[in-house]
Coordinates of N, CA and C in Angstrom, one line a residue:
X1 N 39.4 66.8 -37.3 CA 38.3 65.8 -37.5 C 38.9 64.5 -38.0
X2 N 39.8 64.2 -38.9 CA 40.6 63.3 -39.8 C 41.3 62.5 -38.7
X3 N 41.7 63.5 -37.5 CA 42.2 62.6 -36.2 C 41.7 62.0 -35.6
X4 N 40.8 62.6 -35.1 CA 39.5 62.0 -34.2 C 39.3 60.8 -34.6
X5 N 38.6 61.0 -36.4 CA 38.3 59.7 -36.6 C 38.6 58.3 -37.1
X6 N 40.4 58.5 -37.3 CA 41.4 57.8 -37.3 C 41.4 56.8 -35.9
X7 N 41.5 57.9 -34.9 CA 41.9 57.6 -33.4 C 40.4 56.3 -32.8
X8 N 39.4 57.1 -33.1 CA 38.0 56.0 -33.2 C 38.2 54.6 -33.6
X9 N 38.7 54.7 -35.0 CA 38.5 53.6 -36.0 C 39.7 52.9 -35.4
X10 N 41.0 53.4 -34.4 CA 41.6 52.4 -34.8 C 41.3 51.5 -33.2
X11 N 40.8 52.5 -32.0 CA 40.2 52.2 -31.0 C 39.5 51.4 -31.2
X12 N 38.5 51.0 -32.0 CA 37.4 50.0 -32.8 C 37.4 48.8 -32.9
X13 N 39.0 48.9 -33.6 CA 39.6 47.9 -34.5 C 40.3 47.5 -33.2
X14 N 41.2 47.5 -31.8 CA 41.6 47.1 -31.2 C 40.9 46.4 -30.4
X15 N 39.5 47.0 -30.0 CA 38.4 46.3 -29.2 C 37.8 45.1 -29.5
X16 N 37.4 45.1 -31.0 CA 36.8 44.2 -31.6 C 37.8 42.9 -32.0
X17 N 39.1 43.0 -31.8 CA 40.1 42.3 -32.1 C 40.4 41.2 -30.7
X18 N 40.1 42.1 -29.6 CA 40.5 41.9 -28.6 C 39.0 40.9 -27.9
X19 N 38.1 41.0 -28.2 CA 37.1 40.4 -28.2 C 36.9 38.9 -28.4
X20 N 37.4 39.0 -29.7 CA 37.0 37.2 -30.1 C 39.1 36.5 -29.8
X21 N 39.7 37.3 -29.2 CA 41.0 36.8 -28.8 C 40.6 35.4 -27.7
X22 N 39.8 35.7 -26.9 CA 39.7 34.8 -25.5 C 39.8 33.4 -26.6
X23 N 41.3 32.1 -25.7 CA 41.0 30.9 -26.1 C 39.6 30.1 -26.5
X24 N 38.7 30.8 -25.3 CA 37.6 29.4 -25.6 C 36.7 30.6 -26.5
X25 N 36.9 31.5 -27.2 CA 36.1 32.2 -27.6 C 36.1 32.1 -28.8
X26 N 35.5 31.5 -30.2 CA 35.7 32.2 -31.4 C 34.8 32.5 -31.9
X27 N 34.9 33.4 -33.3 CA 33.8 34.2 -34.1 C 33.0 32.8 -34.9
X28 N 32.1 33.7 -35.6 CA 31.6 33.1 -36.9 C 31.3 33.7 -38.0
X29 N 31.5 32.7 -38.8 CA 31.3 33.9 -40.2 C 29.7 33.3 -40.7
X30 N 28.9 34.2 -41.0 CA 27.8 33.7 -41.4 C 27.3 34.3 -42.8
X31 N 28.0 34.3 -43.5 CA 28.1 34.1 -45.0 C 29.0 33.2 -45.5
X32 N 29.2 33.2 -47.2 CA 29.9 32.2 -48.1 C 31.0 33.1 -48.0
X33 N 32.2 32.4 -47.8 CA 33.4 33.2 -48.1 C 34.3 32.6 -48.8
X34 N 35.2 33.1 -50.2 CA 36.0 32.9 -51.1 C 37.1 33.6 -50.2
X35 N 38.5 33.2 -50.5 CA 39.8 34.2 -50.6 C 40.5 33.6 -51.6
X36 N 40.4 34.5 -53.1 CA 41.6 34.1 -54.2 C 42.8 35.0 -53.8
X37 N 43.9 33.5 -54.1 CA 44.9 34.4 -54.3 C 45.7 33.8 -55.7
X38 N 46.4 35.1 -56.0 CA 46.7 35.3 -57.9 C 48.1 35.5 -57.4
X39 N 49.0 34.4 -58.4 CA 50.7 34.4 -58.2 C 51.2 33.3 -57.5
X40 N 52.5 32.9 -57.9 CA 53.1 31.8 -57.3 C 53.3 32.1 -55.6
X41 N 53.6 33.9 -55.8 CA 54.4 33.9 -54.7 C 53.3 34.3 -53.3
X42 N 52.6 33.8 -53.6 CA 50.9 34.3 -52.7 C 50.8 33.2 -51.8
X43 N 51.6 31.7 -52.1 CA 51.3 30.6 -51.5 C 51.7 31.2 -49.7
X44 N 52.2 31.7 -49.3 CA 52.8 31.7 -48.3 C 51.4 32.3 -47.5
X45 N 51.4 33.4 -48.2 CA 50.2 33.9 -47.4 C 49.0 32.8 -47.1
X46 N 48.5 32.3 -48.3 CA 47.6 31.8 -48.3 C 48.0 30.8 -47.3
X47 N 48.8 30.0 -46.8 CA 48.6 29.3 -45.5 C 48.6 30.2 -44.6
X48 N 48.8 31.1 -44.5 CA 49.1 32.1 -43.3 C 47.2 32.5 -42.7
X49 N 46.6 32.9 -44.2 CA 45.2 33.4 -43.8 C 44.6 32.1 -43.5
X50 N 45.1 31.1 -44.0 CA 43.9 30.1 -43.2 C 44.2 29.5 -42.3
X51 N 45.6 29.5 -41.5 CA 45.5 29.8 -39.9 C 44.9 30.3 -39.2
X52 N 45.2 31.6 -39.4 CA 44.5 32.8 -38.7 C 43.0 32.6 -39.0
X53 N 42.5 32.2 -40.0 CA 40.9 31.9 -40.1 C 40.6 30.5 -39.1
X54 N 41.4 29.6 -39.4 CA 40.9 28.8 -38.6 C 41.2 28.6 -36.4
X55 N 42.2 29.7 -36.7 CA 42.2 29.8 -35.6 C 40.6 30.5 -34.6
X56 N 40.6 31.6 -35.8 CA 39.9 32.7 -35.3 C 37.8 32.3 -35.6
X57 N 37.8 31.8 -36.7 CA 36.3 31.2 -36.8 C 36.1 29.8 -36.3
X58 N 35.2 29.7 -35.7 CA 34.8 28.0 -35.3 C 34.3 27.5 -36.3
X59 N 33.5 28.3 -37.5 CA 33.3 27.4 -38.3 C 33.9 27.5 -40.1
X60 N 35.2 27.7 -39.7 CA 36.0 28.5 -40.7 C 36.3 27.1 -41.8
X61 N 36.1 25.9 -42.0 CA 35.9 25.0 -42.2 C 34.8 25.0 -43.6
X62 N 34.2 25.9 -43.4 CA 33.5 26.6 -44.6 C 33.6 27.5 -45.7
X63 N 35.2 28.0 -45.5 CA 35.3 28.9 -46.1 C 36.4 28.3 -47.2
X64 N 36.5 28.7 -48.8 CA 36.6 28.1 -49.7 C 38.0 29.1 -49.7
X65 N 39.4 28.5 -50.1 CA 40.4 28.9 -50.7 C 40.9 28.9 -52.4
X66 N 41.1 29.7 -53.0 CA 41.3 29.1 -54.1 C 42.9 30.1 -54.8
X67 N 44.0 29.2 -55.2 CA 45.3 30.0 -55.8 C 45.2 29.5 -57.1
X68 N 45.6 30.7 -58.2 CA 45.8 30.6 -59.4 C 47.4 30.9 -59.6
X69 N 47.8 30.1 -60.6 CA 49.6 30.7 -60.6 C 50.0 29.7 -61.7
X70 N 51.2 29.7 -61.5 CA 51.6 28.7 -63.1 C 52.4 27.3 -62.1
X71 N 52.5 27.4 -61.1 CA 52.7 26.3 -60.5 C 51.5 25.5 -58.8
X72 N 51.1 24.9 -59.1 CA 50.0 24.1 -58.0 C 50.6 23.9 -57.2
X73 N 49.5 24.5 -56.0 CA 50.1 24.4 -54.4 C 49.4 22.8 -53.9
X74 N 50.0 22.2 -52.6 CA 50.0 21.2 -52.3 C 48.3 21.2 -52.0
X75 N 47.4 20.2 -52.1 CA 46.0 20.4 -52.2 C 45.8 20.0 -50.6
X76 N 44.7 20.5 -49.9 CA 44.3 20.4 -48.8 C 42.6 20.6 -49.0
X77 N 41.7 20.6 -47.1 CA 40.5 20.7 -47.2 C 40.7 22.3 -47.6
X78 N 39.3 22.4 -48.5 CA 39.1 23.6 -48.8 C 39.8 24.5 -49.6
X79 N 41.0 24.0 -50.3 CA 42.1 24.3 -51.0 C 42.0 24.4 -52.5
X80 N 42.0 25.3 -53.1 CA 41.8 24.6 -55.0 C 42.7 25.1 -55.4
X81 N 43.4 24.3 -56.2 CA 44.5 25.1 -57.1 C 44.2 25.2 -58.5
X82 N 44.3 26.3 -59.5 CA 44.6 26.2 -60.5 C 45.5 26.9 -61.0
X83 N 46.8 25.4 -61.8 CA 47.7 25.8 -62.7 C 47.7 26.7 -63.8
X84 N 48.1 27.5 -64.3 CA 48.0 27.8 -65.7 C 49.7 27.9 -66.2
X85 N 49.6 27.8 -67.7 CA 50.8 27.6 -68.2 C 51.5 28.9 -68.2
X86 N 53.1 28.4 -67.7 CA 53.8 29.8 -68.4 C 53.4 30.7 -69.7
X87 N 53.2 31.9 -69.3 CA 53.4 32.5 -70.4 C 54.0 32.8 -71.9
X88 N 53.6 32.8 -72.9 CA 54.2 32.2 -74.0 C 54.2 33.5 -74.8
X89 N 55.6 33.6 -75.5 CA 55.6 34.2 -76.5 C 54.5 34.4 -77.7
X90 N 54.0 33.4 -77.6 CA 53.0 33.2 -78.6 C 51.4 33.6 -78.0
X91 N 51.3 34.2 -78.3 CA 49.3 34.7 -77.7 C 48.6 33.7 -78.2
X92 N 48.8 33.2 -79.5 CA 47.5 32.6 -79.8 C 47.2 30.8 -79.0
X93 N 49.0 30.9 -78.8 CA 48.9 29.6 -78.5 C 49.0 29.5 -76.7
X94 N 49.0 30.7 -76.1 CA 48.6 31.1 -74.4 C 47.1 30.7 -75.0
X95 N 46.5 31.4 -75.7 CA 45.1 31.6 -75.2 C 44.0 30.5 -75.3
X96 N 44.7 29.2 -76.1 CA 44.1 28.0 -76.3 C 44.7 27.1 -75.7
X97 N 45.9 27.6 -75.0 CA 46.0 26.5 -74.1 C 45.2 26.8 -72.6
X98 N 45.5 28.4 -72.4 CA 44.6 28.7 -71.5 C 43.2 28.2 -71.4
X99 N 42.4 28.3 -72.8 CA 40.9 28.0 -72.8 C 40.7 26.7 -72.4
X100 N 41.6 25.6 -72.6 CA 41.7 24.5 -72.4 C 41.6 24.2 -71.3
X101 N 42.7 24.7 -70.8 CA 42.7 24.5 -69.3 C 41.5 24.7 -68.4
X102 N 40.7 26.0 -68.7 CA 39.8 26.0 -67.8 C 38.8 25.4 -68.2
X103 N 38.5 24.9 -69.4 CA 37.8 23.7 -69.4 C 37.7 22.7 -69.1
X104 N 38.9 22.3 -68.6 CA 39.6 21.0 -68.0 C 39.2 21.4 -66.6
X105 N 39.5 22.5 -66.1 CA 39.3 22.6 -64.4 C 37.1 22.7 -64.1
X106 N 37.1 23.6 -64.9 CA 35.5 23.6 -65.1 C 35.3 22.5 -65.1
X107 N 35.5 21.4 -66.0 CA 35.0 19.6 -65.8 C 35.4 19.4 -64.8
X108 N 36.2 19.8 -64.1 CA 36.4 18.5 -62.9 C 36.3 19.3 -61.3
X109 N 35.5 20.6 -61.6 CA 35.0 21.2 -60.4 C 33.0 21.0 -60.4
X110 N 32.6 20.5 -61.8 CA 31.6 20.2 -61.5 C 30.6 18.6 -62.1
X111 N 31.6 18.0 -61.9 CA 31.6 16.5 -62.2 C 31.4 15.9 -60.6

């Protein structure tokens, strides 16, 4: 049974793939869509998925990116970065620099 419905799901996945492939064809997404990504080393992906998103949705233009890390990716449409500081020996003094921070980003994401 576990094969069958392996063998279905992946038959599924090739069809539905194969579908919105046509040049003049693309999908739509018809909800809000976030993709966080967490770590420096995530940037790579993260331009990768929004290729492939904007290859693949027509109206992918809509869809909100956002990286957290301790270093800021180059800023684009739909792109948000948030820095945060190296990690510090000191907790008390991460955690108020941290607080800081996102009050700093909080002001100026809804300003």
């Amino acid at each position: 049974m576990r094969d069958t419905l392996l063998a279905f799901a992946n038959e599924y996945d090739a069809e539905m793939d194969s579908q919105g492939s046509d040049a003049d064809e693309l999908r739509s997404i018809n909800h809000p869509l976030v993709f966080l990504f967490l770590g420096d080393q995530t940037e790579e992906a993260l331009r990768q998925i929004r290729k492939l998103n904007g290859n693949q949705w027509n109206n992918s233009e809509g869809v909100v990116y956002l990286h957290v890390g301790t270093k800021p990716v180059e800023p684009d449409e739909n792109l948000y970065s948030w820095a945060l500081p190296a990690l510090s020996d000191d907790k008390k003094k991460f955690v108020r620099t941290r607080t800081s921070s996102f009050t700093a980003m909080r002001r100026s994401c809804w300003s």
